Coordinates of C-alpha atoms in Angstrom, one line a residue:
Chain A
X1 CA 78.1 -7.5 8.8
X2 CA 79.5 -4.1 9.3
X3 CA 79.0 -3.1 12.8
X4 CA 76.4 0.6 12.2
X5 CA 77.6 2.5 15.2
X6 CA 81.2 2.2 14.1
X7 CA 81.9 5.0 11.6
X8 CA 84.5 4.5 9.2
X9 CA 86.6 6.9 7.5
X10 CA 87.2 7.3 4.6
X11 CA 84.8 6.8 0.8
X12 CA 84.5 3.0 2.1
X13 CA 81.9 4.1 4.2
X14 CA 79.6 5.5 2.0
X15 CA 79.5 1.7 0.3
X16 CA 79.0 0.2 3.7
X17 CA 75.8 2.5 4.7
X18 CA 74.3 1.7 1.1
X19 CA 74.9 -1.7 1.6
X20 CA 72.9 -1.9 4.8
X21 CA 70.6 0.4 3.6
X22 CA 69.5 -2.2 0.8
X23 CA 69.9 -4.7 3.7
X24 CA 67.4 -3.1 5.6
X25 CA 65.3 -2.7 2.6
X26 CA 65.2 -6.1 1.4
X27 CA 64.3 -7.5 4.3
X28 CA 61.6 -5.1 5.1
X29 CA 60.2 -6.2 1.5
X30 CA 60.4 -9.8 2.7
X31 CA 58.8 -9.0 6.0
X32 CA 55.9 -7.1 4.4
X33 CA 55.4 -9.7 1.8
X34 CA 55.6 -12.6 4.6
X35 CA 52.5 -10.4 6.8
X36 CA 50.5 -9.9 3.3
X37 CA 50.6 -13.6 1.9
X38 CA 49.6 -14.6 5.5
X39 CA 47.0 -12.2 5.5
X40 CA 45.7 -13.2 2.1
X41 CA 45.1 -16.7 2.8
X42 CA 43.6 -15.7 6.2
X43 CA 41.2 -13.8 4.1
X44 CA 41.1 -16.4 1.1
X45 CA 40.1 -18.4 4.3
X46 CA 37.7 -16.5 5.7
X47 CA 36.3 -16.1 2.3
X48 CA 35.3 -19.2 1.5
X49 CA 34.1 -19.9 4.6
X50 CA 32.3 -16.8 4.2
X51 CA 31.1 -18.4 1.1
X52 CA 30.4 -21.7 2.1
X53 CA 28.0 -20.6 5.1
X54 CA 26.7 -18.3 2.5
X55 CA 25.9 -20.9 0.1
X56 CA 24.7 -23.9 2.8
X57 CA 22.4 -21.5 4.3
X58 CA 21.9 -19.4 0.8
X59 CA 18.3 -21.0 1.2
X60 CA 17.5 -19.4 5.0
X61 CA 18.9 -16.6 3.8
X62 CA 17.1 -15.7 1.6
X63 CA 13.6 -17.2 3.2
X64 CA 13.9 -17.0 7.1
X65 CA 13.8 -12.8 7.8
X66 CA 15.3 -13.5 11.4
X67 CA 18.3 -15.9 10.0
X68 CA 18.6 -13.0 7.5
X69 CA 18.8 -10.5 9.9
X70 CA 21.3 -12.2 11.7
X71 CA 23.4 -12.8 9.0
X72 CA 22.7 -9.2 8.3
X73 CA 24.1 -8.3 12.0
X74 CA 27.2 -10.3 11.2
X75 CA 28.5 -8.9 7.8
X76 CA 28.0 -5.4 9.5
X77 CA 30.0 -6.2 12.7
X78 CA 32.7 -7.6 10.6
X79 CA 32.6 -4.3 9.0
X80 CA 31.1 -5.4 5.6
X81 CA 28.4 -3.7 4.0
X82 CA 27.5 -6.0 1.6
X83 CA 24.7 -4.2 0.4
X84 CA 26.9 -1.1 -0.6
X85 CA 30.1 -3.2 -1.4
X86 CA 27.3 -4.5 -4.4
X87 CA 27.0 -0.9 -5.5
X88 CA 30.4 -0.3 -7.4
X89 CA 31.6 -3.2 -9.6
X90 CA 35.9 -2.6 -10.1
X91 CA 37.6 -4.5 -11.9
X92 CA 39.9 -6.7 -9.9
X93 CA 43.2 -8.1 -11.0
X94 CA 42.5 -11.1 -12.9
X95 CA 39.3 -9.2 -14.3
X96 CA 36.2 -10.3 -12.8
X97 CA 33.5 -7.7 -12.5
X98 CA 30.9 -7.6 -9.9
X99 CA 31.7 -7.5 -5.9
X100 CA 32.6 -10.1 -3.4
X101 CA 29.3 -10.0 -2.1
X102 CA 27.5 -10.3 -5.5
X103 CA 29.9 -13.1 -6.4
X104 CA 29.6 -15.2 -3.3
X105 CA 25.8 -14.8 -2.3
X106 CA 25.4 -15.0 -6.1
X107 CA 23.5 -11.9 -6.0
X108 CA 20.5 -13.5 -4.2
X109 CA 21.0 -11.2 -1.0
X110 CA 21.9 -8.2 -2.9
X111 CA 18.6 -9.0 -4.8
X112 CA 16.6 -9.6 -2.3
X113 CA 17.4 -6.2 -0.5
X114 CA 16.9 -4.2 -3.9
X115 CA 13.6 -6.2 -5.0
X116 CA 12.3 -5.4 -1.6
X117 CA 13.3 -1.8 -2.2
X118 CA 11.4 -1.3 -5.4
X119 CA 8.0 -3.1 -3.3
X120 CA 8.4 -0.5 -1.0
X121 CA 8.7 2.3 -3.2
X122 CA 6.1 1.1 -4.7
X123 CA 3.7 1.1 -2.2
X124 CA 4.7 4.4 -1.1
X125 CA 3.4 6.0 -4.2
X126 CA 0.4 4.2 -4.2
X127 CA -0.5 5.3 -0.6
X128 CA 1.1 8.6 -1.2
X129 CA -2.3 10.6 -1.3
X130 CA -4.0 8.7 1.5
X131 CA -1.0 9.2 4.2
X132 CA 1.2 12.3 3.0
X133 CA 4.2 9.9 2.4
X134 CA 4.5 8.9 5.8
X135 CA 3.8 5.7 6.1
X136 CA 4.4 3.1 9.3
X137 CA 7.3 0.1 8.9
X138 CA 4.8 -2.4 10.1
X139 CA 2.1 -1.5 7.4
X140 CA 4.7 -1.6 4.8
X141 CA 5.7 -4.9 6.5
X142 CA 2.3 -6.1 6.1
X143 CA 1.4 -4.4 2.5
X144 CA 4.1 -6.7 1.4
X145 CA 3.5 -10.0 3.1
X146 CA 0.0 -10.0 1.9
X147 CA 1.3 -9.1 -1.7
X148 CA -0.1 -8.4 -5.1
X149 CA -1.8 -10.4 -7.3
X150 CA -0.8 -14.0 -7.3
X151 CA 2.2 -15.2 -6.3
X152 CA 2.6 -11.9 -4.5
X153 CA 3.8 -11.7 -1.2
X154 CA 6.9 -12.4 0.8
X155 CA 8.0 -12.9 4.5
X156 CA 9.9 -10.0 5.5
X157 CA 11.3 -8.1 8.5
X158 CA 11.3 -5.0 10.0
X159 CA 15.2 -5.3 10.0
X160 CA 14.9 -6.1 6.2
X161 CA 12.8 -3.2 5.6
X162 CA 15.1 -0.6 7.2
X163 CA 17.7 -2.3 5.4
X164 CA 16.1 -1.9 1.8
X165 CA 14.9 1.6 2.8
X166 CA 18.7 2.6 3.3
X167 CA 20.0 0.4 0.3
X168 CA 18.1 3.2 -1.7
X169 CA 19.6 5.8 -0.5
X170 CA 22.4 5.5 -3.9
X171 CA 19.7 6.9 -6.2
X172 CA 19.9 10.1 -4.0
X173 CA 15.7 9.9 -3.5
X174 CA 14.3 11.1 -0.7
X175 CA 13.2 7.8 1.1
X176 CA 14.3 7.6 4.2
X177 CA 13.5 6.0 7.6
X178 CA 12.5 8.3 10.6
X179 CA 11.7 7.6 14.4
X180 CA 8.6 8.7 15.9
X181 CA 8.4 7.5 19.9
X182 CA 9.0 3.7 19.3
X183 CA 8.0 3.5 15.9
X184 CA 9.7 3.5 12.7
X185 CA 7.8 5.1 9.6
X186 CA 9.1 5.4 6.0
X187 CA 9.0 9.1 4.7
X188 CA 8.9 9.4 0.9
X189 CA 8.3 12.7 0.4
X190 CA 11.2 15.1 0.9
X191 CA 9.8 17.4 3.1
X192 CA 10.9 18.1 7.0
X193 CA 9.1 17.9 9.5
X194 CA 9.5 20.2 12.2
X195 CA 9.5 20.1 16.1
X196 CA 6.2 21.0 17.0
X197 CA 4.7 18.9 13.7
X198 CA 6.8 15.6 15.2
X199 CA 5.5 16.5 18.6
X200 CA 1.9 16.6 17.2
X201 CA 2.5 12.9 15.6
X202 CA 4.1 11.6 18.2
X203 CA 1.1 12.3 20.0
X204 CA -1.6 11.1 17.8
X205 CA 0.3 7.6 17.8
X206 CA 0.8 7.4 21.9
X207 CA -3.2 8.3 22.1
X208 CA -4.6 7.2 18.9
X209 CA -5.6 10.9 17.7
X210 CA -5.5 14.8 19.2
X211 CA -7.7 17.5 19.6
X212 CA -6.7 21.3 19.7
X213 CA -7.8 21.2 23.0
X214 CA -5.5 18.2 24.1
X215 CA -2.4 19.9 22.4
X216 CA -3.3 23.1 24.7
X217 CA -3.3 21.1 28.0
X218 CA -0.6 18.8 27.4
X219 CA 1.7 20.5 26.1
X220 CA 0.4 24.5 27.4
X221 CA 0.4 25.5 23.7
X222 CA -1.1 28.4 23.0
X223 CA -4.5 28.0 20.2
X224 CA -3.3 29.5 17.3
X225 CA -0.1 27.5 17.8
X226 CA -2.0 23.8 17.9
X227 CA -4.4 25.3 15.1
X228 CA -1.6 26.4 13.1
X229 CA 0.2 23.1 13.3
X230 CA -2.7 21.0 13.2
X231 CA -3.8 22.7 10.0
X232 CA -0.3 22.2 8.9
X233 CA -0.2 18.8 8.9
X234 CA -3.5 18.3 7.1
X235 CA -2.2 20.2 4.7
X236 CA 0.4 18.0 3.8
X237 CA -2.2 14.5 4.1
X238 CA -0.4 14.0 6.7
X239 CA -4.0 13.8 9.3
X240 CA -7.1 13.7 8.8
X241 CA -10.2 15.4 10.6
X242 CA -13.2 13.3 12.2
X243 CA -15.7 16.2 13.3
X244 CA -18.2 13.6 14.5
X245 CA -16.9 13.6 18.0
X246 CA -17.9 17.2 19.2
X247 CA -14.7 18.6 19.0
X248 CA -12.4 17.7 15.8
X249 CA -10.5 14.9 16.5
X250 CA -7.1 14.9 14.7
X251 CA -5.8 11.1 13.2
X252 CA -3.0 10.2 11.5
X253 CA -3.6 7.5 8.5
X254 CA 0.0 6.3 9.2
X255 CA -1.7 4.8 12.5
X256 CA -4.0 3.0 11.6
X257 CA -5.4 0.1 13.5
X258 CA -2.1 0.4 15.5
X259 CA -2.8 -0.1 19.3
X260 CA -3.6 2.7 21.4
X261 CA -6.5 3.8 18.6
X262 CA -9.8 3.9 21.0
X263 CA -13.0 5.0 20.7
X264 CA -14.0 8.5 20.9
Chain B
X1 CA -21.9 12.1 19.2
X2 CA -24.2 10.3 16.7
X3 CA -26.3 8.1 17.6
X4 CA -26.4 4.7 15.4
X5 CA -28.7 1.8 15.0
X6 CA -26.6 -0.9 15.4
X7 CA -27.2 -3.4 12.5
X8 CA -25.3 -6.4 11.9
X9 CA -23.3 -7.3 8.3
X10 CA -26.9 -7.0 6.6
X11 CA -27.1 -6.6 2.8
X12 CA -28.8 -3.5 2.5
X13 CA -32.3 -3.8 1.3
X14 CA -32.9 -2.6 -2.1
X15 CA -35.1 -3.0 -5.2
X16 CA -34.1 -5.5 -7.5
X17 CA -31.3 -6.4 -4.6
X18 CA -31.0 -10.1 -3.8
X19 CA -30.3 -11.2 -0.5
X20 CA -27.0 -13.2 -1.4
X21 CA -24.0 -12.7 0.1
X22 CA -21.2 -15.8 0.6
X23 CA -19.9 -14.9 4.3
X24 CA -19.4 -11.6 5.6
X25 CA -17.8 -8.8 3.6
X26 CA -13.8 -7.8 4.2
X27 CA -13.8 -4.2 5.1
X28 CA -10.9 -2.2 4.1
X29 CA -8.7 -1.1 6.6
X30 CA -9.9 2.5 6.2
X31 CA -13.0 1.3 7.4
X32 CA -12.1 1.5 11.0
X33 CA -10.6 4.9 10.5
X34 CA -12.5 7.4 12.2
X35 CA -12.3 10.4 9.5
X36 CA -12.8 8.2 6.8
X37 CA -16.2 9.1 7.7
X38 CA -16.0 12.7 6.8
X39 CA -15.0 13.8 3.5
X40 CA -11.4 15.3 4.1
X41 CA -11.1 19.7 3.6
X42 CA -7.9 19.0 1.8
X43 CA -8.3 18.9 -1.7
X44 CA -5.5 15.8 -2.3
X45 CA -6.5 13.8 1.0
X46 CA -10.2 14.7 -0.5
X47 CA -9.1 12.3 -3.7
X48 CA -8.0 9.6 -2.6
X49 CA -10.4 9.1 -0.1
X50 CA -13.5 9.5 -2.9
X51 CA -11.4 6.9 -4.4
X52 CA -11.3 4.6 -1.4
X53 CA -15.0 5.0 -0.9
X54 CA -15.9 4.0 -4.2
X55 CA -14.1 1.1 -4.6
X56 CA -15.5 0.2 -0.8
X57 CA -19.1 0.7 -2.0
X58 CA -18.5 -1.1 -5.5
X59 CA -16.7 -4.4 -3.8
X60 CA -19.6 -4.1 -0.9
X61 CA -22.2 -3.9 -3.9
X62 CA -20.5 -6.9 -5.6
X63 CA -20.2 -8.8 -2.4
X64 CA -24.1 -8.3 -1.5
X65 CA -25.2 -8.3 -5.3
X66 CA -26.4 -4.7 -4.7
X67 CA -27.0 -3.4 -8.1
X68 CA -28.6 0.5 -6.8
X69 CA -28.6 2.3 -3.8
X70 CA -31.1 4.5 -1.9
X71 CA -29.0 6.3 -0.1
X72 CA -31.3 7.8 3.1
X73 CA -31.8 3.7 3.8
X74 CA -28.5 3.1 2.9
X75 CA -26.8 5.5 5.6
X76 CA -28.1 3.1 8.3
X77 CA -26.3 0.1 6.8
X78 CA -22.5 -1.3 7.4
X79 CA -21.6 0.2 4.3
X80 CA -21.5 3.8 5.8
X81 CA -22.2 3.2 8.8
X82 CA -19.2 1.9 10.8
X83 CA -21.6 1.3 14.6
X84 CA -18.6 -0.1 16.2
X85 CA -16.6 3.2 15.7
X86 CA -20.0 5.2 16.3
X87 CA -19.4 6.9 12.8
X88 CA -21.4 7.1 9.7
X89 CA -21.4 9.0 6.6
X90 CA -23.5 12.0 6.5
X91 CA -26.3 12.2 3.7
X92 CA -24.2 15.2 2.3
X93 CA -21.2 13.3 2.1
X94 CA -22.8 10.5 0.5
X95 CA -24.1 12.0 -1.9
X96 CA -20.4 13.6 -2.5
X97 CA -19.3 10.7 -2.7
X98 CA -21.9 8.8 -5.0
X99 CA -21.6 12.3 -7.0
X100 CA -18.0 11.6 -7.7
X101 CA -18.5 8.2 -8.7
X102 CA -20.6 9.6 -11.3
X103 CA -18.2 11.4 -13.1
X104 CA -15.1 10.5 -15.6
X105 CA -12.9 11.1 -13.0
X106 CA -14.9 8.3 -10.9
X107 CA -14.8 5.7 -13.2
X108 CA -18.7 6.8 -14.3
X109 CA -19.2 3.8 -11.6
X110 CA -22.7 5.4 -10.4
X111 CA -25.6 7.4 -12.0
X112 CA -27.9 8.9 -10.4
X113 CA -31.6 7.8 -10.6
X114 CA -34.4 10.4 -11.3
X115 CA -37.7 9.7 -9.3
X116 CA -40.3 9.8 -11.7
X117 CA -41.3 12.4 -13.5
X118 CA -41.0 14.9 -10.9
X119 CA -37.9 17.0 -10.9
X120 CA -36.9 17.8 -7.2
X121 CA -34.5 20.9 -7.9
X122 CA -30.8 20.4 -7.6
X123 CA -31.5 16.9 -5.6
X124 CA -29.7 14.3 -8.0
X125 CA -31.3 11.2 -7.8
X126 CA -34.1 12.4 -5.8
X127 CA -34.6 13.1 -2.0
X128 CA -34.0 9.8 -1.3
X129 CA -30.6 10.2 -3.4
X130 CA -31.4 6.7 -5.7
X131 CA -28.8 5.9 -7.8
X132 CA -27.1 2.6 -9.6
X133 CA -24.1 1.3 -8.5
X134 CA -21.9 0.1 -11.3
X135 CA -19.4 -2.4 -9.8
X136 CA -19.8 -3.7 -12.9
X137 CA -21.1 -1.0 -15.9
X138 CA -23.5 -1.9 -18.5
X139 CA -21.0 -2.1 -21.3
X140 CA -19.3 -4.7 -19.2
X141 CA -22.6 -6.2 -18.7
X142 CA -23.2 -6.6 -22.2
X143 CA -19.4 -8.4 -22.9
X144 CA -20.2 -10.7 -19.9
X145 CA -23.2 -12.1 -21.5
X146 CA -21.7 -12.7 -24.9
X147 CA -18.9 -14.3 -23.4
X148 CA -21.7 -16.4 -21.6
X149 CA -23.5 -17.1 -24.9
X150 CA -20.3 -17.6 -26.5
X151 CA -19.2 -20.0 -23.9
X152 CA -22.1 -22.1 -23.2
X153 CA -23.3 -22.1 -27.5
X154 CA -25.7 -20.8 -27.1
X155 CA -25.6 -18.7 -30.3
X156 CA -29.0 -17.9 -32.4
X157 CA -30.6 -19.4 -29.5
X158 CA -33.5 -17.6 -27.9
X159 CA -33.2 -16.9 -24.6
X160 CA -36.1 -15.0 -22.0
X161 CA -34.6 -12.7 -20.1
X162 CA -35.7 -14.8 -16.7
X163 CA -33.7 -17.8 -18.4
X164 CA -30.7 -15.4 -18.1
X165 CA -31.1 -14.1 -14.5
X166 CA -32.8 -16.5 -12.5
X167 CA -32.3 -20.1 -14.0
X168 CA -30.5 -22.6 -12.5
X169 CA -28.1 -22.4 -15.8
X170 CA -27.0 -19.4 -14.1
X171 CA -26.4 -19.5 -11.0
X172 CA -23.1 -19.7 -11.1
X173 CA -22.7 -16.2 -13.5
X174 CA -21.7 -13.1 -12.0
X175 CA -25.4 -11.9 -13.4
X176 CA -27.7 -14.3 -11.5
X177 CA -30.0 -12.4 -10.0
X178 CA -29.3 -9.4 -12.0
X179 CA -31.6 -6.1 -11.7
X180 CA -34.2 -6.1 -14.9
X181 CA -33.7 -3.3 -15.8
X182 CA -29.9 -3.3 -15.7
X183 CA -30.1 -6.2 -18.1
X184 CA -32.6 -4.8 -20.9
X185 CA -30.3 -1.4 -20.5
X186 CA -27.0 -4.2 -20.6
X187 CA -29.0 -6.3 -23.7
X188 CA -29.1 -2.7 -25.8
X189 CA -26.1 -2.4 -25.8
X190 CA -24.9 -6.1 -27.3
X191 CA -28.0 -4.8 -29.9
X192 CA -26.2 -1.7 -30.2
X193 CA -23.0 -3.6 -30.5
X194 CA -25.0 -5.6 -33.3
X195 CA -24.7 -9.2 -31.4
X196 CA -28.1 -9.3 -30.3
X197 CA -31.7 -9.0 -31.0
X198 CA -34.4 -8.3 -28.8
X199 CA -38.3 -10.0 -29.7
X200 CA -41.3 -9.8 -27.8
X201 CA -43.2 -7.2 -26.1
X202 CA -43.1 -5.8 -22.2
X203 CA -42.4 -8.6 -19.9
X204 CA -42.3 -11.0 -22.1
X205 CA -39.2 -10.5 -24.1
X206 CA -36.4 -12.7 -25.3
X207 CA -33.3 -12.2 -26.8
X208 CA -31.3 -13.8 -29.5
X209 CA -27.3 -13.6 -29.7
X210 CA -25.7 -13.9 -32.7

């Protein structure tokens, strides 16, 4: 080995710093290749035992919502999204189609997350007129357990509904979860709401329903303001008006028979 | 506030209405929503609940083997009035509601009843708002009893029209118990249809199926 720091005169010096320069070059190829191939069967290891949990518990997966949402938990903290990773199928090297995640959960997750996206859509639409598109996880949740028609129904979580609600998000539709105090609802219809309108809701599902008179003393509106977003809202479906209670009581169909709906 | 009689799951009492009802009737979940009770300003919320009260007073009426409805006794009953919720459904909006049921758009699931000879202006279905309930219409009537005939072969046989409601062959057919009058007006129509013939005179009339 030529020592680096000596420099040598002369044109043999330029063939000495090529040499080392290949030296250097080759052996950084080696070292590369040595940290990929490790790598790879680190992953080729962790794949298949990706895969072989996958497959033993294929099963839970796809029937126990909490096992599911743990598994969930655990392909997102390893910083896989196996829901979009489904969503582009590239052609790998030795051309197979389809994603890791389709190919080792043989689709049954992926599947399970869009089927359960179409339920929901569908029962969106159907309760469209009746709630304004905005309509509570839990009811979803329930909608779906109890099913359609025979054979209908499945056990699902609120964790798996959030999840399918997002896994729509690729068809660039307007569904889209939203937080309301402690609640999750599903809004289907592209429209914002705004802050006083989210206030007002927020409301109704803390006491069950509002009054114009209620909006005035809690939150020292002035009248035309709690009119104007009261009347708003029913506009849009999004409450309805019980007028058998002296003053018009204000409910939101998203609520109902949640807890905190009393008697008037 | 209103002020309700409180009345337990009661099949409403109607002409022609028999008391039979297997366990107590499922009420939708709308049911215990307070302004279900009013009919809704909005013109789309307006739709779908006239559509949710329908189907709630035809699956009532098919639970309790209601076949018409007066509505001014009617108001007092479960079926619009919710007593646990203190709400009921006004006469107005009953009639809104049975009104809409009436029409294409409804389903023509009702039809108003006219009291008698006497016409009460603009009052469908007189005061008392009388009208059928067709959880079941006639012309659906009519292919349920030629599927019966069919079924049991009883073809070219003649049948009374108690034999068909109120026989112990029947009991077990959706029209056991039917209203009279809902049958002869179901019967036309399988004469219409040209599978049936009618004999006899007033109350004593039978019917043939071919």
């Amino acid at each position: 080995m030529v020592d680096r720091s000596r420099r040598t005169p002369g044109l043999s010096s330029l063939t000495t710093s090529r040499i080392s320069s290949s030296q250097y070059a080759s052996h950084g190829a080696s070292l590369r290749n040595q940290n990929t191939q490790s790598l790879s069967t680190q992953l080729s290891v962790f794949q298949s035992l990706l895969h072989n949990f996958a497959v033993t518990h294929a099963k839970d997966i796809r029937a126990n919502p909490a096992f599911r949402a743990e598994f969930a938990r655990m392909c997102s903290a390893i910083g896989v999204d196996f829901l979009a990773s489904s969503h582009h199928r590239e052609k790998g090297k030795d051309g197979d189609a389809g994603s890791i995640w389709a190919q080792m959960l043989g689709g049954s997750v992926n599947d399970f997350y869009f089927n359960l996206g179409v339920l929901i859509v569908e029962e969106c639409r159907s309760t469209r007129a009746e709630n304004g598109g905005l309509i509570s996880v839990s009811e979803v949740k329930k909608r779906i357990q109890r099913g359609r028609g025979i054979g209908g129904g499945m056990e699902v979580s609120d964790d798996d509904i959030t999840r399918a609600v997002e896994s729509l998000s690729p068809l660039g539709s307007c569904f889209s979860i939203m937080k309301l105090g402690h609640r999750s609802l599903i809004r289907s219809v592209p429209k914002d709401l705004n802050t006083d309108q989210s206030t007002v809701l927020e409301a109704i599902q803390v006491l069950g329903y509002v009054t114009v008179s209620m909006l005035q003393l809690n939150l020292s509106w002035e009248r035309p303001r709690a009119v104007a977003v009261i009347e708003d809202l029913m506009t849009d479906s999004l409450v309805w008006v019980d007028t058998q209670a002296g003053e018009n009581e204000y409910w939101s169909p998203a609520f109902i028979g949640a807890a905190g709906v009393g008697n008037g | 506030m209103v002020t309700t009689s409180s009345s337990p799951l009661a099949p409403i009492p109607t002409s022609g209405a028999t008391t039979e009802g297997s366990g107590a009737f499922q009420f939708p979940r709308l049911y215990s929503f307070p302004p279900f009770f009013n009919i809704q300003p909005v013109l789309s919320t307006r739709a779908s609940q006239l559509a949710s009260w329908s189907s709630l007073i035809q699956e009532y009426c098919r639970h309790h083997r209601i076949y018409t409805l007066t509505l001014v006794d009617a108001l007092s009953t479960p079926l619009f009035n919710n007593s646990s919720l203190s709400r009921r459904l006004s006469l107005r909006d009953a009639r809104a509601v049975i009104q809409w049921m009436t029409t294409t758009e409804g389903g023509n699931r009702a039809e108003w009843i006219s009291a008698g000879n006497k016409k009460v202006k603009g009052e469908e279905g007189g005061e008392a708002g009388k009208c059928w309930i067709f959880w079941k219409k006639p012309e659906e009537w009519a292919s349920a009893l030629e599927e019966w005939v069919d079924r049991t072969g009883q073809k070219g046989v003649v049948l009374t029209l108690y034999e068909i409601t109120e026989s112990d062959a029947t009991m077990k057919e959706e029209f056991y118990g039917m209203d009279p009058d809902l049958l002869s007006r179901s019967l036309s129509i399988c004469v219409k249809r040209g599978k049936a013939q009618i004999f006899g005179g007033e109350g004593s009339e039978g019917v043939k199926f071919f």
